[in-house]
PDB file of C-alpha atoms in Angstrom:
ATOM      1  CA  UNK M 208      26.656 -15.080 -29.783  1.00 50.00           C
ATOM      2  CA  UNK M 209      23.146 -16.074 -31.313  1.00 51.00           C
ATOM      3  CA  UNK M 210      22.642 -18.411 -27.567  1.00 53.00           C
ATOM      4  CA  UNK M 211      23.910 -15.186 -25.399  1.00 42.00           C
ATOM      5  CA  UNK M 212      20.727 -12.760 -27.482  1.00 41.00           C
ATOM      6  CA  UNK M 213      18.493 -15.646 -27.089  1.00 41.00           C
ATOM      7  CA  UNK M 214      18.619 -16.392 -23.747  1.00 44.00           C
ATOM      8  CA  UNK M 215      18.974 -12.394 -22.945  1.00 40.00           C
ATOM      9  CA  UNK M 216      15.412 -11.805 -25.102  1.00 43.00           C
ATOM     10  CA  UNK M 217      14.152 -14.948 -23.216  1.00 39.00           C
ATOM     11  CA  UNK M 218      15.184 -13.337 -19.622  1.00 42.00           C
ATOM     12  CA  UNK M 219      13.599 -10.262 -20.144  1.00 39.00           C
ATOM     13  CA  UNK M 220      10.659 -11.693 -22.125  1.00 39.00           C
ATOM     14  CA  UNK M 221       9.437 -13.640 -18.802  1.00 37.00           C
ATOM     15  CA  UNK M 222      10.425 -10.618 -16.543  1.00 40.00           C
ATOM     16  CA  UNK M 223       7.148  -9.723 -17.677  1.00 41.00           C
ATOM     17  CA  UNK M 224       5.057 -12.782 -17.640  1.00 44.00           C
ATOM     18  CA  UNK M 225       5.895 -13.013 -13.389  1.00 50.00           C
ATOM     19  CA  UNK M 226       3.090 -12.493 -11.718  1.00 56.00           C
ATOM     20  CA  UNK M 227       2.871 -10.164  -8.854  1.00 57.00           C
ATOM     21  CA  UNK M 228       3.251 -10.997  -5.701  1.00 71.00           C
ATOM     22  CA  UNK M 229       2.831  -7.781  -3.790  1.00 66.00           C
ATOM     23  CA  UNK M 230      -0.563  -6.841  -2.664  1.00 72.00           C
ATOM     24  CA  UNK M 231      -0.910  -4.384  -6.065  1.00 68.00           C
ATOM     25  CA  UNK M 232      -1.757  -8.111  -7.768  1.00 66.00           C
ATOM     26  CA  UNK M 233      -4.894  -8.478  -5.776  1.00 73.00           C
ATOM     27  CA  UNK M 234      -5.890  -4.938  -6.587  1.00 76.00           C
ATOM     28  CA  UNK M 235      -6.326  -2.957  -9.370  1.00 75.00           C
ATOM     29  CA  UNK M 236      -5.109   0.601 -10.162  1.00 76.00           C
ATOM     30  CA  UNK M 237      -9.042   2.093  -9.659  1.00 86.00           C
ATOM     31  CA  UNK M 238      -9.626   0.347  -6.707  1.00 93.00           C
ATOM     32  CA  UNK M 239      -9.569   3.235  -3.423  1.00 96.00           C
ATOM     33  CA  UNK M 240      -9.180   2.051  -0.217  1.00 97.00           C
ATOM     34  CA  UNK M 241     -11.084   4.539   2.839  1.00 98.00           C
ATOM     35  CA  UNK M 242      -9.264   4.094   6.132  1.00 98.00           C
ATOM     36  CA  UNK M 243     -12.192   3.380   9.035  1.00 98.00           C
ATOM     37  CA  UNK M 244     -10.402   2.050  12.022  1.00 98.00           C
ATOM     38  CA  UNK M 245      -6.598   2.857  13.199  1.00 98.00           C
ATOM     39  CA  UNK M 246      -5.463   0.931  16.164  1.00 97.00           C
ATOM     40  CA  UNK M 247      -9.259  -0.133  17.006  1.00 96.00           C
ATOM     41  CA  UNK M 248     -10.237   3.741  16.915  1.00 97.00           C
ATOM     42  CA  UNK M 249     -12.903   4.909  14.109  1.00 98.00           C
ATOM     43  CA  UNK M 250     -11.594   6.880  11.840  1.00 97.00           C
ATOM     44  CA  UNK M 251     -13.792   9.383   9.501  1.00 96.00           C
ATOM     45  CA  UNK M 252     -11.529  11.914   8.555  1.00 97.00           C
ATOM     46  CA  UNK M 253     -10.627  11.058   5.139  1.00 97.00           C
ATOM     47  CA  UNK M 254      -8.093   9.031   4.673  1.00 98.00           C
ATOM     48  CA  UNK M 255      -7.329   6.527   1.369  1.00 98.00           C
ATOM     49  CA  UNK M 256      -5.041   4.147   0.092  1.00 97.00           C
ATOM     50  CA  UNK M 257      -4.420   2.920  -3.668  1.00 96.00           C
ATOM     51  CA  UNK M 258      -2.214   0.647  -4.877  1.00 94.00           C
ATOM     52  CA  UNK M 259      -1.459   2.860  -8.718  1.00 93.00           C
ATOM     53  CA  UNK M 260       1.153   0.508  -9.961  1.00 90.00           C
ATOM     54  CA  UNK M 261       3.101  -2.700  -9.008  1.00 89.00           C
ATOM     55  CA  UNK M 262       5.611  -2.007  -6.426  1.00 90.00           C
ATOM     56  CA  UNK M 263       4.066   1.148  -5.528  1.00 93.00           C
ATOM     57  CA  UNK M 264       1.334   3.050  -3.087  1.00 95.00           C
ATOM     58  CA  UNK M 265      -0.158   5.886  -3.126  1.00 97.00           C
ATOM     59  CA  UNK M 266      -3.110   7.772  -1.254  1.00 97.00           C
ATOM     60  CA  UNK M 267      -4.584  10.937   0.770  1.00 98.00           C
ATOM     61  CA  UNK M 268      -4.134  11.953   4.216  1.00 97.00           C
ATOM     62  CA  UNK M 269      -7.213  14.812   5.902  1.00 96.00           C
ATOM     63  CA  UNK M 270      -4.575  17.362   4.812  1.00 97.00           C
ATOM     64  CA  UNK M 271      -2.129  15.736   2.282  1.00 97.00           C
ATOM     65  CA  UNK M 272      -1.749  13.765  -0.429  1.00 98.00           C
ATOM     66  CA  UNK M 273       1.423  10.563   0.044  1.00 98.00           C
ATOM     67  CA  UNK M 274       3.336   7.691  -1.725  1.00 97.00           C
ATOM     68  CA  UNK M 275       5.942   5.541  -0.690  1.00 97.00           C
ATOM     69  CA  UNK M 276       7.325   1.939  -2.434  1.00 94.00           C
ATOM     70  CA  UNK M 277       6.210  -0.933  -1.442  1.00 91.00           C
ATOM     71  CA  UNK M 278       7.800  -4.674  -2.373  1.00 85.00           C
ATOM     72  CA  UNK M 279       7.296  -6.547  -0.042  1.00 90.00           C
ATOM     73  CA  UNK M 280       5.865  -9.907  -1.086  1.00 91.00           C
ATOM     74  CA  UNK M 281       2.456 -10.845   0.187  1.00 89.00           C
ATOM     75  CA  UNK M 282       1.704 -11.333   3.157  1.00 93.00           C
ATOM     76  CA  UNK M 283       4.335  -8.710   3.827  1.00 95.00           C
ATOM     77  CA  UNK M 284       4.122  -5.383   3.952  1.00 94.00           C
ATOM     78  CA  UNK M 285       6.697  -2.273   3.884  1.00 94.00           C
ATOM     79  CA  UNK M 286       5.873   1.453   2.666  1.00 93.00           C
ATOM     80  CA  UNK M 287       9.039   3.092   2.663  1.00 87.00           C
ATOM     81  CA  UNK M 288       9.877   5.857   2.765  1.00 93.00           C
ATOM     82  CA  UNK M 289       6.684   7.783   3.089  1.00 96.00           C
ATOM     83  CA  UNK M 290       6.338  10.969   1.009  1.00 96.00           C
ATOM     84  CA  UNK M 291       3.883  13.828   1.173  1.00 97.00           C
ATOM     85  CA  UNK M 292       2.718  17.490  -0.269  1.00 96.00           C
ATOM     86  CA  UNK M 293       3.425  19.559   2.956  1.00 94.00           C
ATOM     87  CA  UNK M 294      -0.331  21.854   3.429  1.00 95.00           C
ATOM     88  CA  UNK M 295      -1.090  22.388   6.692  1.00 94.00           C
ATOM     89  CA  UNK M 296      -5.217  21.844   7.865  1.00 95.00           C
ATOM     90  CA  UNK M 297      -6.452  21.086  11.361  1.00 96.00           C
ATOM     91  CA  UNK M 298      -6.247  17.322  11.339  1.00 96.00           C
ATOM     92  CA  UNK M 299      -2.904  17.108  10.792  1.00 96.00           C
ATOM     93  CA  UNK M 300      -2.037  15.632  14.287  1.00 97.00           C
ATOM     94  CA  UNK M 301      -3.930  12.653  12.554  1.00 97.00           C
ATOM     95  CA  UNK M 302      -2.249  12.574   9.596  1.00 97.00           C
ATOM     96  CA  UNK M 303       0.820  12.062  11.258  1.00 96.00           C
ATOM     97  CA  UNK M 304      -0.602   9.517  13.522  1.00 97.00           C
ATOM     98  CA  UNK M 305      -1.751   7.605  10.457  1.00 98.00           C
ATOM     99  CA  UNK M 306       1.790   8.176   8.568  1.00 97.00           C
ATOM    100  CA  UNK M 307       3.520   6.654  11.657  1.00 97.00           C
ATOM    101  CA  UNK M 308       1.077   3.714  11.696  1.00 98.00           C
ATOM    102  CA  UNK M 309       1.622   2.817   8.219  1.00 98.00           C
ATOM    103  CA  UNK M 310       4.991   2.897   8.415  1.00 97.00           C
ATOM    104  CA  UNK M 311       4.902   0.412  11.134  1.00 97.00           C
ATOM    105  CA  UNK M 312       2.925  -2.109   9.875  1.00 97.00           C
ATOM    106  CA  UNK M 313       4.459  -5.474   8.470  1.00 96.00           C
ATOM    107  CA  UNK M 314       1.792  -7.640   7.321  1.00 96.00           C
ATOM    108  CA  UNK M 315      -0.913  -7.151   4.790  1.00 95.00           C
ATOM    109  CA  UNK M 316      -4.225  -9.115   4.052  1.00 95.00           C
ATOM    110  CA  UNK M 317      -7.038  -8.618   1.637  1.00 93.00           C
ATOM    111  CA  UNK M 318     -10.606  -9.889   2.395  1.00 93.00           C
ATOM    112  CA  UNK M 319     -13.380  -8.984  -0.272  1.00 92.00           C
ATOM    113  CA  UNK M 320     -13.730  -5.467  -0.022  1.00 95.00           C
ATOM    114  CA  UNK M 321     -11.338  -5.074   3.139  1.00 97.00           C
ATOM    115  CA  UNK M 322      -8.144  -4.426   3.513  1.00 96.00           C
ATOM    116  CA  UNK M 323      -6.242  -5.111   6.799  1.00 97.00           C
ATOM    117  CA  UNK M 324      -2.808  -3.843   7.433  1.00 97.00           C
ATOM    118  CA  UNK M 325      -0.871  -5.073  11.108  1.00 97.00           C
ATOM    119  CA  UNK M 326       2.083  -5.704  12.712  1.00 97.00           C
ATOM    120  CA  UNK M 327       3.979  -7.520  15.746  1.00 95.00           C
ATOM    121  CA  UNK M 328       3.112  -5.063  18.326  1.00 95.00           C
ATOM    122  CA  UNK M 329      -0.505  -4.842  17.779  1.00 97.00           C
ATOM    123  CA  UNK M 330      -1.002  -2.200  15.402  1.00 97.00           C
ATOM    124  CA  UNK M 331      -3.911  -2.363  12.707  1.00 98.00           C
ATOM    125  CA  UNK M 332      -5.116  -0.648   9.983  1.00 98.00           C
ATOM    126  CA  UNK M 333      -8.760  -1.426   8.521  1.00 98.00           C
ATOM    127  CA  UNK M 334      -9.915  -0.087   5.344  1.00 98.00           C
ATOM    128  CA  UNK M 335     -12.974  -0.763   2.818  1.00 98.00           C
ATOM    129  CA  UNK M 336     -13.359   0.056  -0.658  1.00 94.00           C
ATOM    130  CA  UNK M 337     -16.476   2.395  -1.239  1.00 85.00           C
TER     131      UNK M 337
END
């Protein structure tokens, strides 16, 4: 009985010593990222992306504000499902867009202060921290 508590309070002791492996290790919590390009169009409506705790994403759309999981072990990426507040504005054609894109991409990639998102067809995602 004393082996079976040890090696339970051992398991979940180290649960928290793994290190994370998702993209929210190679960010922190404070860090926003502001979309520029989608699909190798500029973007300057504002858009963001933050990364508020492991496992998850979060961010704001021209009209909305979103969130979705993401596990996905680097360099992979998946934000599923994506939620949102449901105000209406005029860019919200883009918002969409940029909802859709997300969805879609598969592979993530940090580089100083940018952060590239893409998948297999061709789609990309470019943001910068400001």
């Amino acid at each position: 009985m004393k082996i079976a508590l040890l090696s339970l309070t051992l398991a979940f002791a180290l649960s928290f010593c793994q290190k994370d492996e998702t993209i929210t290790g190679l960010t922190t919590d404070a860090e926003i990222w502001h979309l520029t390009q989608m699909n190798g169009t500029e973007i300057t409506a504002p858009i963001t992306l933050n990364f508020p705790e492991k496992g998850k994403i979060a961010g704001a759309g021209p009209c909305n504000r979103y969130f979705a999981e993401q596990t996905a072990p680097l360099p992979w990426f998946e934000a599923k499902p994506i939620g949102a507040t449901r105000m209406a504005c005029p860019d919200l054609k883009l918002e969409g867009e940029y909802f859709k894109a997300l969805a879609s991409m598969t592979l993530i990639e940090r580089k100083g202060d940018t952060l590239l998102l893409n998948n297999e067809d061709g789609g990309r995602l470019e943001y910068r921290l400001k």
